[in-house]
Amino acid sequence: MSFYPLYNSLRIAMIATVIIFFLGIMAAYYVARLPRLIKGLLDVLLTLPLVLPPTVVGYLLLLILGPKRPLGILIYELFGTKLVMTWWASILASVVVAFPLMYRTARGSFESFDETLAYAGKTLGFSNSYIFWEIRMPYCAKSIIAGVVLSFARALGEYGATSMVSGYTPDRTATISTTVYQLWRINDEYGAGIWVLINIFISAVFLLILNSIEKKR
Amino acid sequence: MLKVCIKKKIDNFLLDMDFEVNGNILGMIGASGSGKSLTLKCIAGIEKPDEGYIELNGKTFFDSNKNINVRPQNRKVAYLFQNYALFPQMTVKKNILVSVNKKYEGIEREKKVREVMSLLHIEELEKKYPFELSGGEQQRVALARIIVNEPDFLLLDEPFSAIDAFLKWNLAKELKNVLKHIGKEVIFVTHNINEVYYLCNDVLVLSCGKVAERSSIKELINNPKTEIAKNIVKYSDFSREELDEF
């Protein structure tokens, strides 16, 4: 039994979570400050992947990244590689699908932040980045951690968009979720069951670790 | 010397301020919504006026004609907020330590923290978090943060609004000593004329975003000229005998 799907799923989920962490926080921080109308419009756009079926997201990604699309052609000409049907295309799919979870939780917490703390920091001479990382982020830490957990769990369990942009190639693009489906499809219930258990185990361990961090704070 | 001549419009409210602070503690009194806090925020650089200028000791903070707007970080103007704005994730000591003026380094920073904690009698609070402190203790910590920051000017925004009445006068006494210790010019905003009488020499009475009256505190009490000043004096729980004891 190859453990490639485990390795691949974990690296995709981890890299995607790191990207989502920074993108989600950045988007939340700037969108929370925009005028109401623009905020409302951007909010719809940035939250859409949460409510759309992942296959629709996958379809849209293929429309942008596909080998016959301008971006796909450009990347192929520049780097000699396709953007789709690779393991890292799954990172992109996971980022798009899980991003709204981080964005929404971070935005909610930024909006409840007491701005006088930032003002106090400014009048005491702190740099804006110090205020952001040492005052705003610790204040919002609980929600941000919740956003990270949700994003990681969502990225780890991503199937629809991932299977469309990366497909299923054993030892190349296979993830736990695509492997479960493929094994079940060929009537290997035992193999599928093992991967289901592995997935449940990882998710439970991850949630336990984060719960204990939460309690310590 | 602080010179302020600014205008700022927010919806239907127009702030139109023109005053100077010269070597003393200036009281600023007025009803809610008269523009007291907005004025302080403009001086600190948190809010940007629409037009005018703000100048402290010859240094221009804001000038709409010359397109100057100095960042709050570079103004060296301290702001004591109504809710004290202590950083909730930091202990009392850390709150003060991070605020020590940047010209001090290493062990000197630590020394400054010790000095100010001793001055304000808050040594025993050093490991506590802001949520574990009473209103009076929070105010002392906020003052400690300001002292170690070594500002050129102080803005105090209703510092006693969250303090129980029976504690207030002890804290006011302490504040008076601390302000003497710092020795900088101050704007002290309040609703309460007794506090102004106790702490300030001059007073600005604000009404609807404008200076309605400026005078010494004694003159204001004995001979208020405008309707708003008359009301402030009339409806205060002012007792000269009681205050003269201080």
PDB file of C-alpha atoms in Angstrom, chain B residues 31-126:
ATOM      1  CA  ALA B  31     -21.804  68.513  26.305  1.00  0.00           C
ATOM      2  CA  SER B  32     -21.577  65.154  24.540  1.00  0.00           C
ATOM      3  CA  GLY B  33     -21.214  65.696  20.809  1.00  0.00           C
ATOM      4  CA  SER B  34     -19.703  69.164  21.180  1.00  0.00           C
ATOM      5  CA  GLY B  35     -16.501  67.991  19.443  1.00  0.00           C
ATOM      6  CA  LYS B  36     -14.157  67.487  22.397  1.00  0.00           C
ATOM      7  CA  SER B  37     -12.922  64.004  21.501  1.00  0.00           C
ATOM      8  CA  LEU B  38     -12.805  64.792  17.778  1.00  0.00           C
ATOM      9  CA  THR B  39     -10.554  67.781  18.510  1.00  0.00           C
ATOM     10  CA  LEU B  40      -8.197  65.583  20.544  1.00  0.00           C
ATOM     11  CA  LYS B  41      -8.136  62.965  17.783  1.00  0.00           C
ATOM     12  CA  CYS B  42      -7.203  65.621  15.214  1.00  0.00           C
ATOM     13  CA  ILE B  43      -4.352  66.860  17.437  1.00  0.00           C
ATOM     14  CA  ALA B  44      -3.096  63.293  17.970  1.00  0.00           C
ATOM     15  CA  GLY B  45      -3.277  62.571  14.228  1.00  0.00           C
ATOM     16  CA  ILE B  46      -5.898  59.844  14.496  1.00  0.00           C
ATOM     17  CA  GLU B  47      -8.383  61.946  12.543  1.00  0.00           C
ATOM     18  CA  LYS B  48      -7.443  64.231   9.670  1.00  0.00           C
ATOM     19  CA  PRO B  49      -9.011  67.711   9.619  1.00  0.00           C
ATOM     20  CA  ASP B  50     -10.426  68.970   6.315  1.00  0.00           C
ATOM     21  CA  GLU B  51      -8.495  72.216   6.535  1.00  0.00           C
ATOM     22  CA  GLY B  52      -6.370  74.382   8.814  1.00  0.00           C
ATOM     23  CA  TYR B  53      -3.185  73.807  10.770  1.00  0.00           C
ATOM     24  CA  ILE B  54      -1.933  72.248  13.992  1.00  0.00           C
ATOM     25  CA  GLU B  55       1.444  73.238  15.358  1.00  0.00           C
ATOM     26  CA  LEU B  56       3.294  72.207  18.515  1.00  0.00           C
ATOM     27  CA  ASN B  57       6.378  74.122  19.705  1.00  0.00           C
ATOM     28  CA  GLY B  58       7.022  75.391  16.186  1.00  0.00           C
ATOM     29  CA  LYS B  59       6.695  71.941  14.599  1.00  0.00           C
ATOM     30  CA  THR B  60       3.850  71.656  12.088  1.00  0.00           C
ATOM     31  CA  PHE B  61       1.715  68.515  12.564  1.00  0.00           C
ATOM     32  CA  PHE B  62      -0.922  69.407  10.033  1.00  0.00           C
ATOM     33  CA  ASP B  63      -1.205  72.088   7.385  1.00  0.00           C
ATOM     34  CA  SER B  64      -3.780  71.711   4.644  1.00  0.00           C
ATOM     35  CA  ASN B  65      -2.154  74.462   2.546  1.00  0.00           C
ATOM     36  CA  LYS B  66       1.272  72.833   2.595  1.00  0.00           C
ATOM     37  CA  ASN B  67      -0.171  69.307   2.434  1.00  0.00           C
ATOM     38  CA  ILE B  68       1.514  68.321   5.694  1.00  0.00           C
ATOM     39  CA  ASN B  69       0.012  65.595   7.869  1.00  0.00           C
ATOM     40  CA  VAL B  70       2.498  64.063  10.313  1.00  0.00           C
ATOM     41  CA  ARG B  71       1.738  60.457  11.365  1.00  0.00           C
ATOM     42  CA  PRO B  72       0.523  60.036  14.962  1.00  0.00           C
ATOM     43  CA  GLN B  73       3.656  57.930  15.584  1.00  0.00           C
ATOM     44  CA  ASN B  74       5.858  60.962  14.929  1.00  0.00           C
ATOM     45  CA  ARG B  75       3.877  63.603  16.820  1.00  0.00           C
ATOM     46  CA  LYS B  76       4.903  62.567  20.361  1.00  0.00           C
ATOM     47  CA  VAL B  77       1.444  63.467  21.615  1.00  0.00           C
ATOM     48  CA  ALA B  78       0.158  61.161  24.345  1.00  0.00           C
ATOM     49  CA  TYR B  79      -3.519  60.258  24.476  1.00  0.00           C
ATOM     50  CA  LEU B  80      -5.203  58.925  27.603  1.00  0.00           C
ATOM     51  CA  PHE B  81      -8.382  57.266  26.342  1.00  0.00           C
ATOM     52  CA  GLN B  82     -11.652  57.110  28.243  1.00  0.00           C
ATOM     53  CA  ASN B  83     -11.403  53.317  28.452  1.00  0.00           C
ATOM     54  CA  TYR B  84      -7.590  53.547  28.937  1.00  0.00           C
ATOM     55  CA  ALA B  85      -6.991  51.229  25.921  1.00  0.00           C
ATOM     56  CA  LEU B  86      -4.567  48.904  27.702  1.00  0.00           C
ATOM     57  CA  PHE B  87      -3.446  46.075  25.437  1.00  0.00           C
ATOM     58  CA  PRO B  88      -5.508  43.140  26.729  1.00  0.00           C
ATOM     59  CA  GLN B  89      -3.104  40.350  25.738  1.00  0.00           C
ATOM     60  CA  MET B  90      -0.158  41.938  27.539  1.00  0.00           C
ATOM     61  CA  THR B  91       0.568  42.021  31.277  1.00  0.00           C
ATOM     62  CA  VAL B  92       0.794  45.352  33.050  1.00  0.00           C
ATOM     63  CA  LYS B  93       4.590  45.216  32.836  1.00  0.00           C
ATOM     64  CA  LYS B  94       4.587  44.380  29.134  1.00  0.00           C
ATOM     65  CA  ASN B  95       2.071  47.184  28.467  1.00  0.00           C
ATOM     66  CA  ILE B  96       4.535  49.636  30.002  1.00  0.00           C
ATOM     67  CA  LEU B  97       7.714  48.026  28.643  1.00  0.00           C
ATOM     68  CA  VAL B  98       6.607  48.203  24.996  1.00  0.00           C
ATOM     69  CA  SER B  99       5.722  51.877  25.469  1.00  0.00           C
ATOM     70  CA  VAL B 100       9.148  52.998  26.753  1.00  0.00           C
ATOM     71  CA  ASN B 101      10.581  55.701  24.524  1.00  0.00           C
ATOM     72  CA  LYS B 102      12.649  54.179  21.708  1.00  0.00           C
ATOM     73  CA  LYS B 103      15.757  56.157  22.628  1.00  0.00           C
ATOM     74  CA  TYR B 104      16.272  53.780  25.586  1.00  0.00           C
ATOM     75  CA  GLU B 105      17.673  50.324  24.984  1.00  0.00           C
ATOM     76  CA  GLY B 106      18.088  47.030  26.840  1.00  0.00           C
ATOM     77  CA  ILE B 107      18.522  47.320  30.594  1.00  0.00           C
ATOM     78  CA  GLU B 108      17.634  51.030  30.538  1.00  0.00           C
ATOM     79  CA  ARG B 109      14.123  50.220  29.320  1.00  0.00           C
ATOM     80  CA  GLU B 110      13.649  47.831  32.224  1.00  0.00           C
ATOM     81  CA  LYS B 111      14.905  50.532  34.614  1.00  0.00           C
ATOM     82  CA  LYS B 112      12.385  53.047  33.260  1.00  0.00           C
ATOM     83  CA  VAL B 113       9.577  50.548  33.826  1.00  0.00           C
ATOM     84  CA  ARG B 114      10.668  49.969  37.444  1.00  0.00           C
ATOM     85  CA  GLU B 115      10.871  53.715  38.092  1.00  0.00           C
ATOM     86  CA  VAL B 116       7.423  54.490  36.765  1.00  0.00           C
ATOM     87  CA  MET B 117       5.814  51.510  38.494  1.00  0.00           C
ATOM     88  CA  SER B 118       7.239  52.723  41.757  1.00  0.00           C
ATOM     89  CA  LEU B 119       6.117  56.306  41.080  1.00  0.00           C
ATOM     90  CA  LEU B 120       2.534  55.172  40.510  1.00  0.00           C
ATOM     91  CA  HIS B 121       2.568  52.419  43.156  1.00  0.00           C
ATOM     92  CA  ILE B 122       1.692  49.634  40.744  1.00  0.00           C
ATOM     93  CA  GLU B 123       4.657  47.282  41.349  1.00  0.00           C
ATOM     94  CA  GLU B 124       2.399  44.535  42.673  1.00  0.00           C
ATOM     95  CA  LEU B 125       0.306  44.612  39.500  1.00  0.00           C
ATOM     96  CA  GLU B 126       3.145  43.846  37.091  1.00  0.00           C
TER      97      GLU B 126
END
